[in-house]
Every structure is written in C-alpha cells, then in structure tokens.
Amino acid sequence: MSTEQGNSPLVLIVDDHPDNVEVLQARLDALGYRTACASDGETALQMVAESPPDLILLDVMMPRMDGNEVARRIKADKSLPFIPIIMQTALDSTQSKVFGLDSGADDYVTKPINYAELQARMAAALRVKALQDRVAQMAITDALTGLYNRRHLDERLDEMFEHSVRLHEPLSVVMFDLDHFKKVNDTYGHQVGDVVLTQFAQLLKHVARDIDRIGRYGGEEFMVLLPGTVLDAGVTFAKRARQEVETHQFEYEGGVLECSISAGVAAYPHPRIHTRQQLVKAADDALYVAKTTGRNRVVRFADPEFNANVKEVDDQHAHGAVDGGAARPG
Ligand SMILES: [Mg+2]
C-alpha cells in the first residue's frame, strides 16, 4: 500500500447486495478513497472493531441485522473513535430517515444513489470527523509537551493495572521530576523552562518503548507506565533516562544548560501494593526519597535505602499537599 493510499480516508461499504457494493466501490476507488466491504451487519461490526474506518456507508435493508441496528451498536461502543455513518435507504420516507438518524446515523442518501450528492455528504462527514478527532486528541494531550495529560494517563493506568492483576503480569510505574526546576524558571524565565520540559519529554519518548505510556503528571513531574515490566527492568529504564538527561545539552535561544532528574520506581506485583493508587504512591514516595537523598538519582520502592528514609517521607507528606508532590523539594 502506497503512502498516498495510506493517507486517504478508509470507507467501509456495508450492503447485502453484491451489485451495489461493486458499483459503490468502483466509484469510491475512482475518487481516491480506500474501501473495505461487508455484506452483512455482523461482518461489518467485526471489521469496525478490528480496524475502525473513517466513514461507513450503511445499507438499511439487510437480512438478520439491519443497518439501524448496526449503527446503534457502533455508536454505543465507547471504545471506538467517532465514525460518521451515512445510511443508504431505498425507503424515501421521512419515517425511515428519522428512524435511521435516531439509531445513530449521521446522514443519509436515498437509493438510487446520486453520486454527486453522496460525494458532497461524504466530504462533509469527513470534515466533522477530522474536527472530532482533533478534539478527542486535545482532550488527552498535554499541550506543551505533546505527551498524554494526567487524566488520560490515570485512565491508561486503570486499564493496565486491571490487566496486570487479571493476567498476573508485572507493571512498573516510574515517577520523574526535574531537579531544581523552579531555579531554571527563576534564572532563565518560563520560556526556557518550557524548552527544558519539551526536550525532556522528547528524551523520555526516545528511551521508552512503543507500548509504554508517558505523561506529564504535574508541572515538572512526569509518569511513565511500563507494562509487562518487573521492578528491576523499571529501574534500568529510569537509570537510562536519568543518564540521558545528565548528558543532554538543553539548547535554548541564547545558550545551553544542563539539568538532572530524580526518579522513583515501583512495580506490581508487590506484597504492599494492591491498588493502582498504592502503586502510584509507592513510586511517588520513592521519588521523594530520591529528592531528599541528593537528587539526580533513581530510588526503588521498598529496597533498604527506601525503607531507611521512608519514615521521613510519611512525616513530610502528612504536612504536604493532599494531591501529592507539592511538599516535595524541587
Ligand atoms: Mg439491502
């Protein structure tokens, strides 16, 4: 498949009549769309789940499962992105159109299809999708760094933790914090601070695997979720990131500066970790120990060094912010 084809919208044609499919497919191919076809509702739902198309042209009258039911199920599935559905209905009656739109269809065309009209309606539907996709992307992204935001990361962690518990698979969480970041802002200004945050985000992306999830958790605090990763491997990852930052020249307009990070690592399973909240707190507490024992270092949850310093952590946290981190040194 060429890159050009890869960028053109994928349209799923659903119709029980092979002739209709053939004609539509030929038309859409000629217009530069990528196409996939299903001849019944069940197959359509399966294809949508496996590889969500950008648009669905959905026949209403089909045996077993009609188009209205297919639309209803697709729109009810919250795990799917927004997929515009254009119903093709032979029944040119207001009632059937209303029923189709109520089922979740975004638009309709009547058979026999007027292709100029269909093309215009498809273009309009795809514009709406592009907008919806952008909004959905913005809702999960940290605007400055392009990483996931905290809310989305918490949701991913919920899923990963549940998955780990169910399948007895390890899961590591690493909390990072840029050392003395307030000093960077105070000395060089917030614009340079933003440059440091952005470059640090890039370094984390570089060190992490595709399956890892990286997010900006707070101001200068970042969290990485490492599925299928035991504590030792989580620590190795954190140490690599720490080393990358230590040797990185953070370039900004007018100069370069050096930074360091501290990290706390925790992993499930652990006798003291039963919830995802406990997992995050364990990593956060380890980060706190890294901060209070000299910074620019990685501390693992519940190892002897952690245990020797954790009393102080609990005391400090008792006086600190409810939402974690605010009482931590920079
Ligand atoms: Mg039909």
Short mmCIF file of C-alpha atoms and ligand atoms in Angstrom, two decimals:
data_model
loop_
_atom_site.label_atom_id
_atom_site.label_comp_id
_atom_site.label_asym_id
_atom_site.label_seq_id
_atom_site.Cartn_x
_atom_site.Cartn_y
_atom_site.Cartn_z
CA MET A 1 0.00 0.00 0.00
CA SER A 2 1.43 3.35 -1.02
CA THR A 3 1.73 6.26 1.38
CA GLU A 4 -0.77 8.21 -0.62
CA GLN A 5 -3.36 5.48 -0.25
CA GLY A 6 -2.50 5.24 3.43
CA ASN A 7 -3.46 8.85 3.92
CA SER A 8 -6.76 8.74 2.06
CA PRO A 9 -9.87 8.02 4.13
CA LEU A 10 -10.96 4.43 4.58
CA VAL A 11 -14.63 3.92 3.74
CA LEU A 12 -16.48 0.78 4.81
CA ILE A 13 -19.28 -0.14 2.42
CA VAL A 14 -21.96 -2.30 4.02
CA ASP A 15 -24.62 -3.74 1.72
CA ASP A 16 -26.13 -7.21 1.29
CA HIS A 17 -26.42 -6.76 -2.46
CA PRO A 18 -23.13 -7.55 -4.28
CA ASP A 19 -24.02 -5.36 -7.28
CA ASN A 20 -24.50 -2.31 -5.05
CA VAL A 21 -21.17 -2.94 -3.36
CA GLU A 22 -19.37 -3.34 -6.65
CA VAL A 23 -20.69 -0.09 -8.10
CA LEU A 24 -20.04 1.91 -4.94
CA GLN A 25 -16.56 0.51 -4.55
CA ALA A 26 -15.65 1.34 -8.15
CA ARG A 27 -16.92 4.92 -7.70
CA LEU A 28 -15.11 5.49 -4.42
CA ASP A 29 -11.90 3.93 -5.68
CA ALA A 30 -12.01 6.32 -8.63
CA LEU A 31 -12.42 9.23 -6.20
CA GLY A 32 -9.28 8.17 -4.33
CA TYR A 33 -10.84 6.66 -1.23
CA ARG A 34 -9.65 3.41 0.24
CA THR A 35 -12.52 0.95 0.56
CA ALA A 36 -13.49 -2.11 2.54
CA CYS A 37 -16.71 -4.09 2.12
CA ALA A 38 -19.04 -6.13 4.27
CA SER A 39 -22.16 -7.92 3.06
CA ASP A 40 -23.89 -8.19 6.43
CA GLY A 41 -24.14 -6.40 9.76
CA GLU A 42 -22.19 -8.92 11.84
CA THR A 43 -19.23 -8.80 9.47
CA ALA A 44 -19.38 -5.00 9.43
CA LEU A 45 -19.22 -4.81 13.24
CA GLN A 46 -16.29 -7.21 13.29
CA MET A 47 -14.39 -5.16 10.71
CA VAL A 48 -15.10 -1.92 12.55
CA ALA A 49 -13.77 -3.40 15.79
CA GLU A 50 -10.60 -4.69 14.12
CA SER A 51 -9.78 -1.61 12.10
CA PRO A 52 -12.11 1.40 12.53
CA PRO A 53 -12.82 3.04 9.15
CA ASP A 54 -13.10 6.81 8.72
CA LEU A 55 -16.62 6.58 7.32
CA ILE A 56 -19.33 3.96 6.89
CA LEU A 57 -21.82 3.76 4.04
CA LEU A 58 -24.50 1.62 5.54
CA ASP A 59 -27.39 -0.09 3.81
CA VAL A 60 -30.56 -0.16 5.91
CA MET A 61 -32.33 -3.19 4.49
CA MET A 62 -30.25 -6.25 5.24
CA PRO A 63 -31.26 -9.72 6.48
CA ARG A 64 -30.57 -10.77 10.12
CA MET A 65 -29.18 -7.44 11.35
CA ASP A 66 -30.42 -4.29 9.62
CA GLY A 67 -28.48 -1.05 9.20
CA ASN A 68 -30.26 0.68 12.06
CA GLU A 69 -29.07 -1.98 14.48
CA VAL A 70 -25.51 -1.83 13.11
CA ALA A 71 -25.48 1.97 13.57
CA ARG A 72 -26.90 1.69 17.09
CA ARG A 73 -24.20 -0.78 18.15
CA ILE A 74 -21.34 1.20 16.64
CA LYS A 75 -22.45 4.43 18.29
CA ALA A 76 -22.93 2.65 21.63
CA ASP A 77 -19.33 1.34 21.63
CA LYS A 78 -17.37 3.93 23.61
CA SER A 79 -14.04 2.29 22.79
CA LEU A 80 -14.44 3.37 19.15
CA PRO A 81 -13.43 6.75 17.75
CA PHE A 82 -16.11 8.89 16.14
CA ILE A 83 -17.05 7.22 12.84
CA PRO A 84 -19.59 9.04 10.69
CA ILE A 85 -22.29 6.80 9.29
CA ILE A 86 -24.18 7.62 6.11
CA MET A 87 -27.25 5.45 5.66
CA GLN A 88 -28.30 4.35 2.23
CA THR A 89 -32.01 3.86 2.23
CA ALA A 90 -34.32 2.76 -0.55
CA LEU A 91 -37.24 3.88 1.52
CA ASP A 92 -37.62 7.53 0.68
CA SER A 93 -39.91 8.17 3.59
CA THR A 94 -39.48 10.64 6.40
CA GLN A 95 -40.20 7.94 8.95
CA SER A 96 -37.34 5.67 7.86
CA LYS A 97 -34.92 8.61 7.74
CA VAL A 98 -35.90 9.67 11.25
CA PHE A 99 -35.52 6.11 12.49
CA GLY A 100 -32.07 5.88 10.90
CA LEU A 101 -30.90 9.16 12.39
CA ASP A 102 -32.28 8.14 15.79
CA SER A 103 -30.27 4.91 15.57
CA GLY A 104 -27.08 6.91 15.30
CA ALA A 105 -26.65 7.56 11.60
CA ASP A 106 -25.14 10.97 10.93
CA ASP A 107 -26.64 11.42 7.49
CA TYR A 108 -28.44 9.50 4.77
CA VAL A 109 -28.72 9.19 0.99
CA THR A 110 -31.60 7.59 -0.85
CA LYS A 111 -31.28 4.89 -3.47
CA PRO A 112 -30.78 5.07 -6.36
CA ILE A 113 -27.71 6.97 -5.26
CA ASN A 114 -26.90 10.33 -6.74
CA TYR A 115 -23.10 10.21 -6.68
CA ALA A 116 -22.51 13.95 -6.70
CA GLU A 117 -24.71 14.24 -3.63
CA LEU A 118 -23.05 11.26 -1.98
CA GLN A 119 -19.62 12.73 -2.57
CA ALA A 120 -20.64 16.06 -1.04
CA ARG A 121 -22.18 14.38 2.00
CA MET A 122 -19.10 12.18 2.47
CA ALA A 123 -16.82 15.21 2.33
CA ALA A 124 -18.96 16.98 4.93
CA ALA A 125 -18.99 13.90 7.20
CA LEU A 126 -15.21 13.58 6.96
CA ARG A 127 -14.78 17.25 7.90
CA VAL A 128 -16.82 16.61 11.04
CA LYS A 129 -14.71 13.56 11.79
CA ALA A 130 -11.46 15.47 11.42
CA LEU A 131 -12.74 18.03 13.91
CA GLN A 132 -13.97 15.36 16.34
CA ASP A 133 -10.64 13.54 16.14
CA ARG A 134 -8.78 16.76 16.90
CA VAL A 135 -10.96 17.49 19.90
CA ALA A 136 -10.53 13.92 21.13
CA GLN A 137 -6.75 14.21 20.72
CA MET A 138 -6.62 17.53 22.57
CA ALA A 139 -8.61 16.06 25.45
CA ILE A 140 -5.89 13.50 26.19
CA THR A 141 -2.80 15.55 25.38
CA ASP A 142 -0.60 17.90 27.36
CA ALA A 143 -0.47 20.97 25.13
CA LEU A 144 3.16 21.92 25.85
CA THR A 145 4.93 18.56 25.55
CA GLY A 146 2.53 16.60 23.35
CA LEU A 147 2.64 13.78 25.90
CA TYR A 148 -0.51 12.36 27.50
CA ASN A 149 -2.08 14.52 30.17
CA ARG A 150 -2.60 13.32 33.70
CA ARG A 151 -6.25 12.39 33.30
CA HIS A 152 -5.56 10.18 30.31
CA LEU A 153 -2.55 8.60 31.97
CA ASP A 154 -4.68 7.75 35.02
CA GLU A 155 -7.20 6.08 32.72
CA ARG A 156 -4.48 4.07 30.98
CA LEU A 157 -3.07 3.07 34.35
CA ASP A 158 -6.53 1.87 35.44
CA GLU A 159 -6.68 -0.39 32.38
CA MET A 160 -3.09 -1.60 32.68
CA PHE A 161 -3.40 -2.33 36.38
CA GLU A 162 -6.59 -4.31 35.91
CA HIS A 163 -4.96 -6.21 33.05
CA SER A 164 -1.89 -6.98 35.19
CA VAL A 165 -3.97 -8.26 38.09
CA ARG A 166 -6.10 -10.42 35.82
CA LEU A 167 -3.21 -11.98 33.89
CA HIS A 168 -0.61 -11.91 36.68
CA GLU A 169 1.67 -9.73 34.60
CA PRO A 170 4.11 -7.22 36.06
CA LEU A 171 3.64 -3.48 35.66
CA SER A 172 6.18 -0.79 36.54
CA VAL A 173 5.48 2.86 37.24
CA VAL A 174 8.21 5.48 37.17
CA MET A 175 7.78 8.99 38.51
CA PHE A 176 10.27 11.57 37.24
CA ASP A 177 10.85 15.08 38.46
CA LEU A 178 13.24 17.67 37.08
CA ASP A 179 15.66 18.77 39.80
CA HIS A 180 15.61 22.39 40.91
CA PHE A 181 13.23 23.26 38.10
CA LYS A 182 11.98 26.37 39.88
CA LYS A 183 15.52 27.70 39.67
CA VAL A 184 15.52 27.22 35.87
CA ASN A 185 12.34 29.27 35.60
CA ASP A 186 13.60 31.93 38.02
CA THR A 187 17.03 32.21 36.36
CA TYR A 188 16.20 31.88 32.67
CA GLY A 189 12.49 32.61 32.51
CA HIS A 190 9.47 30.43 31.86
CA GLN A 191 10.09 30.19 28.11
CA VAL A 192 13.38 28.41 28.76
CA GLY A 193 11.62 26.32 31.38
CA ASP A 194 9.15 25.25 28.69
CA VAL A 195 12.04 24.35 26.37
CA VAL A 196 13.52 22.12 29.06
CA LEU A 197 10.17 20.40 29.67
CA THR A 198 9.67 19.83 25.94
CA GLN A 199 13.16 18.42 25.40
CA PHE A 200 12.85 16.21 28.46
CA ALA A 201 9.58 14.86 27.03
CA GLN A 202 11.43 14.01 23.79
CA LEU A 203 14.18 12.22 25.73
CA LEU A 204 11.59 10.13 27.56
CA LYS A 205 9.94 9.20 24.26
CA HIS A 206 13.34 8.21 22.90
CA VAL A 207 14.12 5.95 25.87
CA ALA A 208 10.65 4.38 26.18
CA ARG A 209 9.23 1.54 24.10
CA ASP A 210 6.17 1.88 21.88
CA ILE A 211 3.98 0.06 24.38
CA ASP A 212 4.99 2.33 27.28
CA ARG A 213 2.76 5.27 28.16
CA ILE A 214 4.34 8.61 29.00
CA GLY A 215 2.54 11.53 30.51
CA ARG A 216 3.10 14.90 32.12
CA TYR A 217 1.71 14.40 35.57
CA GLY A 218 2.17 17.86 37.01
CA GLY A 219 4.30 20.95 36.37
CA GLU A 220 7.74 19.33 36.08
CA GLU A 221 6.63 15.85 37.07
CA PHE A 222 6.29 13.02 34.56
CA MET A 223 4.98 9.50 34.85
CA VAL A 224 5.81 6.51 32.68
CA LEU A 225 3.80 3.27 32.68
CA LEU A 226 5.79 0.19 31.68
CA PRO A 227 3.53 -2.81 31.03
CA GLY A 228 5.00 -6.29 31.36
CA THR A 229 7.96 -4.82 33.23
CA VAL A 230 9.34 -6.07 36.56
CA LEU A 231 10.87 -3.70 39.11
CA ASP A 232 14.47 -4.39 38.06
CA ALA A 233 13.70 -3.54 34.43
CA GLY A 234 11.75 -0.47 35.51
CA VAL A 235 14.80 0.70 37.45
CA THR A 236 17.02 0.07 34.41
CA PHE A 237 14.70 2.21 32.30
CA ALA A 238 14.71 5.02 34.86
CA LYS A 239 18.51 4.92 35.12
CA ARG A 240 18.83 5.19 31.36
CA ALA A 241 16.54 8.21 31.33
CA ARG A 242 18.48 9.80 34.18
CA GLN A 243 21.74 9.28 32.29
CA GLU A 244 20.29 10.68 29.04
CA VAL A 245 19.20 13.84 30.83
CA GLU A 246 22.50 14.24 32.66
CA THR A 247 24.46 14.16 29.39
CA HIS A 248 21.94 16.19 27.37
CA GLN A 249 22.63 19.80 26.47
CA PHE A 250 19.31 21.61 26.75
CA GLU A 251 19.58 24.17 23.98
CA TYR A 252 17.53 27.32 24.11
CA GLU A 253 17.68 30.56 22.21
CA GLY A 254 20.79 32.16 23.60
CA GLY A 255 22.54 29.25 25.23
CA VAL A 256 22.60 25.77 26.65
CA LEU A 257 22.01 24.48 30.14
CA GLU A 258 22.31 21.21 31.94
CA CYS A 259 19.65 19.56 34.07
CA SER A 260 19.16 16.45 36.10
CA ILE A 261 16.18 14.37 37.10
CA SER A 262 15.23 12.27 40.07
CA ALA A 263 13.12 9.15 39.73
CA GLY A 264 11.09 6.81 41.90
CA VAL A 265 10.21 3.32 40.67
CA ALA A 266 7.59 0.89 41.90
CA ALA A 267 6.14 -2.26 40.40
CA TYR A 268 3.21 -4.60 40.71
CA PRO A 269 3.08 -7.32 42.00
CA HIS A 270 4.36 -6.41 45.46
CA PRO A 271 3.09 -7.54 48.88
CA ARG A 272 2.32 -3.93 49.80
CA ILE A 273 0.69 -2.91 46.52
CA HIS A 274 -2.90 -3.96 45.92
CA THR A 275 -4.39 -0.98 44.10
CA ARG A 276 -3.26 1.35 41.36
CA GLN A 277 -3.36 4.20 43.87
CA GLN A 278 -0.89 2.33 46.06
CA LEU A 279 1.32 1.71 43.03
CA VAL A 280 1.44 5.42 42.17
CA LYS A 281 2.01 6.40 45.81
CA ALA A 282 4.86 3.87 46.04
CA ALA A 283 6.59 5.41 43.00
CA ASP A 284 5.88 8.88 44.34
CA ASP A 285 7.33 8.03 47.76
CA ALA A 286 10.42 6.56 46.09
CA LEU A 287 10.79 9.78 44.10
CA TYR A 288 10.57 11.70 47.34
CA VAL A 289 13.40 9.64 48.80
CA ALA A 290 15.45 10.29 45.63
CA LYS A 291 14.90 14.02 46.19
CA THR A 292 15.75 14.02 49.88
CA THR A 293 18.85 11.85 49.46
CA GLY A 294 20.67 14.02 46.96
CA ARG A 295 18.70 14.20 43.65
CA ASN A 296 19.93 13.13 40.18
CA ARG A 297 19.27 9.55 41.16
CA VAL A 298 16.85 6.64 40.96
CA VAL A 299 15.28 5.06 44.04
CA ARG A 300 13.27 1.85 44.04
CA PHE A 301 10.28 1.30 46.27
CA ALA A 302 10.84 -0.84 49.39
CA ASP A 303 14.55 -1.50 48.97
CA PRO A 304 16.75 -0.97 52.07
CA GLU A 305 17.55 2.63 51.20
CA PHE A 306 13.89 3.43 50.66
CA ASN A 307 12.93 1.79 53.94
CA ALA A 308 15.64 3.69 55.80
CA ASN A 309 14.29 7.01 54.56
CA VAL A 310 10.60 6.33 54.23
CA LYS A 311 9.67 7.38 57.78
CA GLU A 312 10.65 10.88 56.89
CA VAL A 313 8.56 10.65 53.72
CA ASP A 314 5.42 9.82 55.67
CA ASP A 315 6.05 12.68 58.09
CA GLN A 316 6.67 15.17 55.30
CA HIS A 317 3.66 14.01 53.33
CA ALA A 318 1.47 14.46 56.38
CA HIS A 319 2.27 18.16 56.22
CA GLY A 320 2.21 18.35 52.45
CA ALA A 321 -0.46 18.79 49.81
CA VAL A 322 -3.33 16.34 49.53
CA ASP A 323 -2.73 15.77 45.83
CA GLY A 324 0.86 14.68 46.27
CA GLY A 325 4.08 16.33 45.26
CA ALA A 326 3.58 19.92 46.36
CA ALA A 327 5.59 19.44 49.53
CA ARG A 328 8.41 17.71 47.68
CA PRO A 329 11.68 19.56 47.25
CA GLY A 330 12.37 20.80 43.70
MG MG B 1 -30.13 -4.18 1.24
#
